[in-house]
Tab-separated table of C-alpha atoms in Angstrom:
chain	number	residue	atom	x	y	z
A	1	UNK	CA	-21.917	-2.722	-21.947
A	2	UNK	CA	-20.578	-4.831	-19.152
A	3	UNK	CA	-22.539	-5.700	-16.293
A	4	UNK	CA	-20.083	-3.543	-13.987
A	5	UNK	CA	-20.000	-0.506	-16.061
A	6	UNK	CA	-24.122	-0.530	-16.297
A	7	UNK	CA	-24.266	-0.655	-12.466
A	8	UNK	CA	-21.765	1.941	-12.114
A	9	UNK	CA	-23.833	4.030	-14.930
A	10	UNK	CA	-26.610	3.297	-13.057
A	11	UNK	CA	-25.256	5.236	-9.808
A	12	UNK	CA	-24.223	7.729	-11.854
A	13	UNK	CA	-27.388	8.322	-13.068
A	14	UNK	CA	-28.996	8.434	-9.361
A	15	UNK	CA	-26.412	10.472	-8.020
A	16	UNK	CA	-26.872	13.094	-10.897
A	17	UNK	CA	-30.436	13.251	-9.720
A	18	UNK	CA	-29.630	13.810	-5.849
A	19	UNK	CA	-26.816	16.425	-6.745
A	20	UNK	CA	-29.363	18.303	-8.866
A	21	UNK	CA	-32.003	17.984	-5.598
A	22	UNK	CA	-29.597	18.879	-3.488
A	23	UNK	CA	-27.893	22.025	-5.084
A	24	UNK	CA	-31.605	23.717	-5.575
A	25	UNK	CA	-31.014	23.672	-1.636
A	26	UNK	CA	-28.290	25.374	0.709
A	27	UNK	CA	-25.573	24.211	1.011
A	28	UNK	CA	-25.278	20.984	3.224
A	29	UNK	CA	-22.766	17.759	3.961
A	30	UNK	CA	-25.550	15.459	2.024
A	31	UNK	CA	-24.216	17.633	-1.207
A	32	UNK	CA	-20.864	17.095	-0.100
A	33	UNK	CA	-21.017	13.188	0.078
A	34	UNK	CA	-23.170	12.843	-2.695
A	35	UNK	CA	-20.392	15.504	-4.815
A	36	UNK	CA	-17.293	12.938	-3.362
A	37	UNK	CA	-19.279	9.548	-4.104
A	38	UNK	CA	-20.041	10.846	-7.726
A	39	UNK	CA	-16.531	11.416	-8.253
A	40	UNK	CA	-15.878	8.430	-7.753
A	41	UNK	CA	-17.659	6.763	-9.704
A	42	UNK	CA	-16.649	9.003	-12.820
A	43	UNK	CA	-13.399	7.937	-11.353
A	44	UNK	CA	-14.211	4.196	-11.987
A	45	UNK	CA	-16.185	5.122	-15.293
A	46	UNK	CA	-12.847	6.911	-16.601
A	47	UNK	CA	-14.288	10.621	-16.325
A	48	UNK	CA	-11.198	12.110	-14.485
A	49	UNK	CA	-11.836	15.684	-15.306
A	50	UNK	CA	-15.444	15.918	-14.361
A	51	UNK	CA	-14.358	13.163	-11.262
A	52	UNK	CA	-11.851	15.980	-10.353
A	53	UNK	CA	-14.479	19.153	-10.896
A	54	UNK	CA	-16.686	17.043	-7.962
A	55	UNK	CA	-13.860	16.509	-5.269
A	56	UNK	CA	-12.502	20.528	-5.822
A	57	UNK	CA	-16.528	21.444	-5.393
A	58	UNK	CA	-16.479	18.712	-2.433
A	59	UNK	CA	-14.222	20.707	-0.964
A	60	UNK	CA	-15.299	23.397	-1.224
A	61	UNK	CA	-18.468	23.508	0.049
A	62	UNK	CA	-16.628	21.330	3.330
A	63	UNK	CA	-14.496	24.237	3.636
A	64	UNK	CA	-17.850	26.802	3.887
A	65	UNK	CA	-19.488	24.268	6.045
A	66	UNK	CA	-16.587	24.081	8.839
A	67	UNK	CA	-16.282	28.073	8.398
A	68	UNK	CA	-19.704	28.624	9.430
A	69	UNK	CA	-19.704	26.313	12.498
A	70	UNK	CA	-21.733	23.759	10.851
A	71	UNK	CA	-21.498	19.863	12.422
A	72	UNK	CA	-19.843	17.619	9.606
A	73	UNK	CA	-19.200	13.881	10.315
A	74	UNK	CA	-15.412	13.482	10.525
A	75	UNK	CA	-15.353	10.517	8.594
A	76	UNK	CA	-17.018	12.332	5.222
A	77	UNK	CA	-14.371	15.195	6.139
A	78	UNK	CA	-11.201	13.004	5.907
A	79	UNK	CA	-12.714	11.239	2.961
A	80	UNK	CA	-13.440	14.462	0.879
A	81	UNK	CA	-10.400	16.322	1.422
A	82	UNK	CA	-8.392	12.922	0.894
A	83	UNK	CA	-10.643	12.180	-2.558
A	84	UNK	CA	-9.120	15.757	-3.712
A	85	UNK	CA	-5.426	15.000	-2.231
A	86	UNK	CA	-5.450	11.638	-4.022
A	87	UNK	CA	-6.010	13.898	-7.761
A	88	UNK	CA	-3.200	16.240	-6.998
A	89	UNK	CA	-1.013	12.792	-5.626
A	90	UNK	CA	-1.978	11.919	-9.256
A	91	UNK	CA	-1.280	14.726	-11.099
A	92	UNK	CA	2.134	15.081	-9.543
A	93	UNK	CA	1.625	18.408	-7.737
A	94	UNK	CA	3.517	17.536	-3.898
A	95	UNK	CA	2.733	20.715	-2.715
A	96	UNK	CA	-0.658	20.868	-3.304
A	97	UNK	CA	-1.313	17.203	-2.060
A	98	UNK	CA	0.661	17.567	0.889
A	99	UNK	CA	-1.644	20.631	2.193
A	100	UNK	CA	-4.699	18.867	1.749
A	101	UNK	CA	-4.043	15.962	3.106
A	102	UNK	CA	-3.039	17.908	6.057
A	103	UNK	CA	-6.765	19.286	6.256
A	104	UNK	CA	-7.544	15.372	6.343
A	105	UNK	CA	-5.318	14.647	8.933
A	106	UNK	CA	-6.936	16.838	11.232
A	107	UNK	CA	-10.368	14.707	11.581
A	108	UNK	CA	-8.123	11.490	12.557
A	109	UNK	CA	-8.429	11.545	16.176
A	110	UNK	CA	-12.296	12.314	15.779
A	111	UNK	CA	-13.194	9.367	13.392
A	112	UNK	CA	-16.466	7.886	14.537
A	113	UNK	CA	-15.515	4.225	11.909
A	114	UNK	CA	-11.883	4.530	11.808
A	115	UNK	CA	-11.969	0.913	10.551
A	116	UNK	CA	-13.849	1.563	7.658
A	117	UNK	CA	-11.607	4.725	7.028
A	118	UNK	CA	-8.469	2.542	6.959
A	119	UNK	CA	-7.921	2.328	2.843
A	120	UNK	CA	-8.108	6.098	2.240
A	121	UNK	CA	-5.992	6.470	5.092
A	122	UNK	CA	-3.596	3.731	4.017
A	123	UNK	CA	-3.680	5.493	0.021
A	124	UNK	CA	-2.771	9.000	1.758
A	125	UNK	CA	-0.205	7.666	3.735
A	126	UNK	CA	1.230	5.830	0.282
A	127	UNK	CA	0.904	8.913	-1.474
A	128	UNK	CA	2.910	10.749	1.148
A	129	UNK	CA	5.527	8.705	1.554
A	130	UNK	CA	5.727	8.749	-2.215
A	131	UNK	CA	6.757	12.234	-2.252
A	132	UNK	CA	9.213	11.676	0.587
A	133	UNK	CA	6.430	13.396	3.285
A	134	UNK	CA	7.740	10.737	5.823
A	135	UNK	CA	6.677	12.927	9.032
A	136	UNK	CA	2.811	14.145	6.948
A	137	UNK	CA	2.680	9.772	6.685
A	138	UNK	CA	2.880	9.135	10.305
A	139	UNK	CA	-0.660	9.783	11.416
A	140	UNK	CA	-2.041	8.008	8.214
A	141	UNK	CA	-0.210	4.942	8.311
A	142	UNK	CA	-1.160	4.696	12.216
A	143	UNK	CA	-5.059	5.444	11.260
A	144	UNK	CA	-4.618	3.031	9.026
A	145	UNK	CA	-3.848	0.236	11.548
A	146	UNK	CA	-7.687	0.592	12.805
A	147	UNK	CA	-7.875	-2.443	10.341
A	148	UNK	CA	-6.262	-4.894	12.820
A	149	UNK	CA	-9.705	-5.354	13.964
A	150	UNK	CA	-11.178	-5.984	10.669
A	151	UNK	CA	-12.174	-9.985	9.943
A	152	UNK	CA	-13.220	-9.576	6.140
A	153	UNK	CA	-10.557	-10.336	3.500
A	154	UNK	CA	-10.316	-7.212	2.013
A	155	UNK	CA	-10.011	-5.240	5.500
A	156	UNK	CA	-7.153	-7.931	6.357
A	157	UNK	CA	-5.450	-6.933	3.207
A	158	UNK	CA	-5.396	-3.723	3.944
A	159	UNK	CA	-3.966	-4.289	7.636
A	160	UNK	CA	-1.621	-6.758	5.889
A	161	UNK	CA	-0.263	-3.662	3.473
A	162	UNK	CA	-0.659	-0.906	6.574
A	163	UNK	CA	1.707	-3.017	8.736
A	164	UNK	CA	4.376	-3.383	6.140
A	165	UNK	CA	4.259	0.363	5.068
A	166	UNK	CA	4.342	1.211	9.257
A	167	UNK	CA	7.314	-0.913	9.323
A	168	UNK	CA	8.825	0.716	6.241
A	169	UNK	CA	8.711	3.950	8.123
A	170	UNK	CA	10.325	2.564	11.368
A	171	UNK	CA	13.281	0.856	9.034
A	172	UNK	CA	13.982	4.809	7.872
A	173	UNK	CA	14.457	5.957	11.360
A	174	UNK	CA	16.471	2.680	11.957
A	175	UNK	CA	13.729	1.690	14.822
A	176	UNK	CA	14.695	-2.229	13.721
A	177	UNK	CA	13.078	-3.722	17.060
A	178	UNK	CA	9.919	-2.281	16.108
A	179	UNK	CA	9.978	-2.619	12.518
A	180	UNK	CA	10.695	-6.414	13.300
A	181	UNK	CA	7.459	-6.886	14.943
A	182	UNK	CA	5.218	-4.803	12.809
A	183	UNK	CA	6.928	-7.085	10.102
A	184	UNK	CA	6.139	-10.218	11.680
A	185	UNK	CA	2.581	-9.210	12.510
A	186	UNK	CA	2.753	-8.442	8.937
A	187	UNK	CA	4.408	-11.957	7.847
A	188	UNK	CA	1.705	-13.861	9.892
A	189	UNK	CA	-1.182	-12.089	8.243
A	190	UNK	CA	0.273	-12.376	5.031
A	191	UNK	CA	0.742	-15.912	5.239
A	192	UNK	CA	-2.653	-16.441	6.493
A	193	UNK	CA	-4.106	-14.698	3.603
A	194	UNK	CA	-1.931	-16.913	1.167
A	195	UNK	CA	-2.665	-19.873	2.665
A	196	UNK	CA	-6.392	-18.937	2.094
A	197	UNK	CA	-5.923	-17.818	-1.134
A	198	UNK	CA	-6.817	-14.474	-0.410
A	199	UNK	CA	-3.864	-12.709	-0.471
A	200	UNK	CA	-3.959	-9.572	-3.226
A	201	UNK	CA	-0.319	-8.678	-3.369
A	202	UNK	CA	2.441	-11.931	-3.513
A	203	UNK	CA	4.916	-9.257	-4.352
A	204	UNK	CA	4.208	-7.486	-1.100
A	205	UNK	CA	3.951	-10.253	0.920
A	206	UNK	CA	7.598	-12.165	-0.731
A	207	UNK	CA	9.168	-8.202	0.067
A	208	UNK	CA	7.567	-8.186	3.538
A	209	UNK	CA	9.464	-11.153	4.347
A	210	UNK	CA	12.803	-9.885	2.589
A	211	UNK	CA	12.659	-6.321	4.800
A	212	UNK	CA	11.577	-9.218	8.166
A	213	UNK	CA	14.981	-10.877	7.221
A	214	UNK	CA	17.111	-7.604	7.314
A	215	UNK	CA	15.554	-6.439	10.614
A	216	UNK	CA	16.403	-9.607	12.460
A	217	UNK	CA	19.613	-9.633	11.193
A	218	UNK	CA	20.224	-5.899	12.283
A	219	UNK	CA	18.749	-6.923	15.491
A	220	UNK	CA	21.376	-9.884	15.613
A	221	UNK	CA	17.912	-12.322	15.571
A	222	UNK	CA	19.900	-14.628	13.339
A	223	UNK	CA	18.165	-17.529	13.839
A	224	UNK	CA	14.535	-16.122	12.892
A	225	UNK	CA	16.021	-14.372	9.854
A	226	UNK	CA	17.210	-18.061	8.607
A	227	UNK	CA	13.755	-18.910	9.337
A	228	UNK	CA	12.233	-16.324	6.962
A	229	UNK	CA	14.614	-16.838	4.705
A	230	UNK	CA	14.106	-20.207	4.480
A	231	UNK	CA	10.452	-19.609	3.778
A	232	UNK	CA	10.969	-17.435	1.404
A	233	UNK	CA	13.158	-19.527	-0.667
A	234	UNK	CA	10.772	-22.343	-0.675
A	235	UNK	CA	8.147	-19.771	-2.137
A	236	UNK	CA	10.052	-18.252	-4.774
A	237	UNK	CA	10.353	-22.162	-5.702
A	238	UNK	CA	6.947	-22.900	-6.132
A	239	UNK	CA	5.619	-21.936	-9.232
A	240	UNK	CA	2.449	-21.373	-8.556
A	241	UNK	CA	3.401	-18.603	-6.431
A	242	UNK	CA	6.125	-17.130	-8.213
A	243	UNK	CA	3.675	-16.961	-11.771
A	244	UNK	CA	2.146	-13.973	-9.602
A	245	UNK	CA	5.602	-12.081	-9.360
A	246	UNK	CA	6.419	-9.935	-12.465
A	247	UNK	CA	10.091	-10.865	-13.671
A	248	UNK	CA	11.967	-7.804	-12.405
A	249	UNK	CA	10.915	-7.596	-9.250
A	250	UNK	CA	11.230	-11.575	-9.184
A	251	UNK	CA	14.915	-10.942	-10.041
A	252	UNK	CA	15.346	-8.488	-6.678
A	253	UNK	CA	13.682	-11.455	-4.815
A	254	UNK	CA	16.127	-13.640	-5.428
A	255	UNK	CA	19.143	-11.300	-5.191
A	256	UNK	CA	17.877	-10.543	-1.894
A	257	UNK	CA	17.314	-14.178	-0.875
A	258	UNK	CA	21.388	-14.664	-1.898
A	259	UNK	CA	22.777	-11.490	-0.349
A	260	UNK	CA	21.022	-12.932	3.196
A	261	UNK	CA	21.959	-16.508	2.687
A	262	UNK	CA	25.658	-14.872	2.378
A	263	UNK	CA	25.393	-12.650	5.221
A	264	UNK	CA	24.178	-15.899	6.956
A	265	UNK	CA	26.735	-18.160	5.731
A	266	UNK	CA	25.116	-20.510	3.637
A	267	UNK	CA	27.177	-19.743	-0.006
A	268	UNK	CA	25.886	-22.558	-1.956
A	269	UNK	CA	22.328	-21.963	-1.500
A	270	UNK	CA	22.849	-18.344	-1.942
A	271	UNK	CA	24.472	-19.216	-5.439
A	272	UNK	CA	21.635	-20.725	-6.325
A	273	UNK	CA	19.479	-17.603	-6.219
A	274	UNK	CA	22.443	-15.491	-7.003
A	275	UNK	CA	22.193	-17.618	-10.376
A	276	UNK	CA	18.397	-17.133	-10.986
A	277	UNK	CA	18.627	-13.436	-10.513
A	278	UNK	CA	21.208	-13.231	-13.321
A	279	UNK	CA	19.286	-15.220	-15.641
A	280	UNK	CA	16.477	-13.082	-15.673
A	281	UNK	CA	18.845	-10.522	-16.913
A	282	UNK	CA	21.543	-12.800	-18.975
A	283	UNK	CA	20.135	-15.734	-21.426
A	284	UNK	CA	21.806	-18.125	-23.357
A	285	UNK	CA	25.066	-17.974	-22.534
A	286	UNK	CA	25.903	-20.078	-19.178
A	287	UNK	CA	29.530	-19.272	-19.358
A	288	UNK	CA	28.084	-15.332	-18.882
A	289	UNK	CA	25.893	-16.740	-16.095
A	290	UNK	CA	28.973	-18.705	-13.898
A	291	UNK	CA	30.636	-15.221	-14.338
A	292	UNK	CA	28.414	-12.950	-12.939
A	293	UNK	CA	27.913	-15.324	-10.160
A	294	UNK	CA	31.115	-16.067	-9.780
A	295	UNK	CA	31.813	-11.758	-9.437
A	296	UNK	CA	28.677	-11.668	-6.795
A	297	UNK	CA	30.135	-14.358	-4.591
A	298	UNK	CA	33.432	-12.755	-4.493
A	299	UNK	CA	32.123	-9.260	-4.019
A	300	UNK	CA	29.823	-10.602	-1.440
A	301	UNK	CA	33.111	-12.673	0.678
């Protein structure tokens, strides 16, 4: 057994001995933490239908709790009813996910650590926005944001992916101004992280700079957006970044890299990415290459 699965076996086994404490007792919010933490740990161990059986019985017993008056911290509240919104998220029922998450919603305002609330608040918010619940997202992605003051890599990762999916959200209402600064925020922490070696997500960070780009440019800013561009370009053409980046969605970088070099005027360099992106798609055959370049700088003119 590895060394990770023995210490999460290990909590398994101690919180199987507090749940079994607890539950010759009434009913009270240490049996509701205890219920969510366990779940996730069978979560971790693989165990999704018992993981699920503890979040629905989290719940449940929250649900009692707040009926009768009783004083629950509203951190554990948001975190239970989000553990049991994240297994509907995954088992594809919208409906179900969406009205739970709205019971953890309601403890936002009243978070006594909002900071270390910020990645279940950032995973409802991705979950919501999944199922097109733009307006349910809002308060999430917002909570979410709490991690702006965190200094530790993994909170600045999440602030780093809470910016760019705020920004996401203000590029659907076509809020541009705003998006452009939550991007840029974004692009700054990003790079920060990467220049650390610390960022989690390339992928994220080489889109965050694409959706920058197509802000500034929206916002006429076309000076900045050849900045970003620029940046981006160099990154996509060092491989030591790029080896990160699957091939598909390294094939959308660089189409988006040429469509803004063309909207900004620069044709030749945008050929050259124009000319990556096909070859991910097109081997062998250069003639078939010039082609489909050839078609995407024409279309593009």
């Amino acid at each position: 057994m590895q060394s990770s699965d023995a210490h999460l076996e290990k909590a398994l086994s101690e919180y199987n001995a507090r749940i079994s404490e607890l539950e010759n007792g009434p009913v009270t919010s240490d049996l509701v933490d205890a219920l969510q933490k366990r779940g996730k740990v069978l979560t971790l161990l693989g165990y999704g239908v018992s993981a699920a059986e503890d979040f629905i019985d989290a719940a449940e017993h929250l649900d009692s709790l707040l009926e009768d008056g009783k004083d629950v911290l509203p951190d554990l509240c948001l975190r239970t009813y989000a553990a049991l919104g994240s297994v509907y998220a995954d088992d594809d029922d919208a409906d179900a996910m969406r009205e739970i998450y709205a019971k953890a919603a309601a403890f936002i305002p009243r978070l006594t650590d909002p900071v270390s609330c910020a990645r279940t608040c950032l995973r409802c918010a991705e979950d919501l926005c999944d199922a097109d619940f733009q307006d349910d997202c809002v308060p999430f992605a917002e909570a979410a944001l709490a991690s702006r003051r965190a200094e530790d890599s993994n909170g600045r990762n999440i602030c780093f992916e809470a910016l760019c999916l705020a920004a996401d959200l203000k590029i659907d209402d076509k809020q541009y101004p705003r998006a452009a600064n939550l991007l840029n925020e974004a692009a700054r922490l990003g790079g920060e992280l990467l220049d650390s070696g610390d960022l989690y997500d390339p992928t994220a960070y080489a889109f965050c700079l694409v959706n920058l780009c197509e802000c500034l440019m929206e916002i006429d800013d076309r000076e900045a957006a050849r900045m970003y561009t620029d940046a981006l370009s160099s990154l996509l053409d060092d491989k030591q970044f790029s080896d990160r980046i699957d091939s598909q969605d390294l094939s959308d970088l660089h189409g988006a890299v040429g469509k803004n070099l063309m909207e900004l005027g620069s044709v030749e360099e945008a050929e050259k990415h124009l000319l990556r992106q096909a070859a991910f798609s097109l081997k062998g055959d250069d003639s078939i290459l010039r082609e489909a370049i050839q078609q995407k700088l024409d279309g593009s003119r």
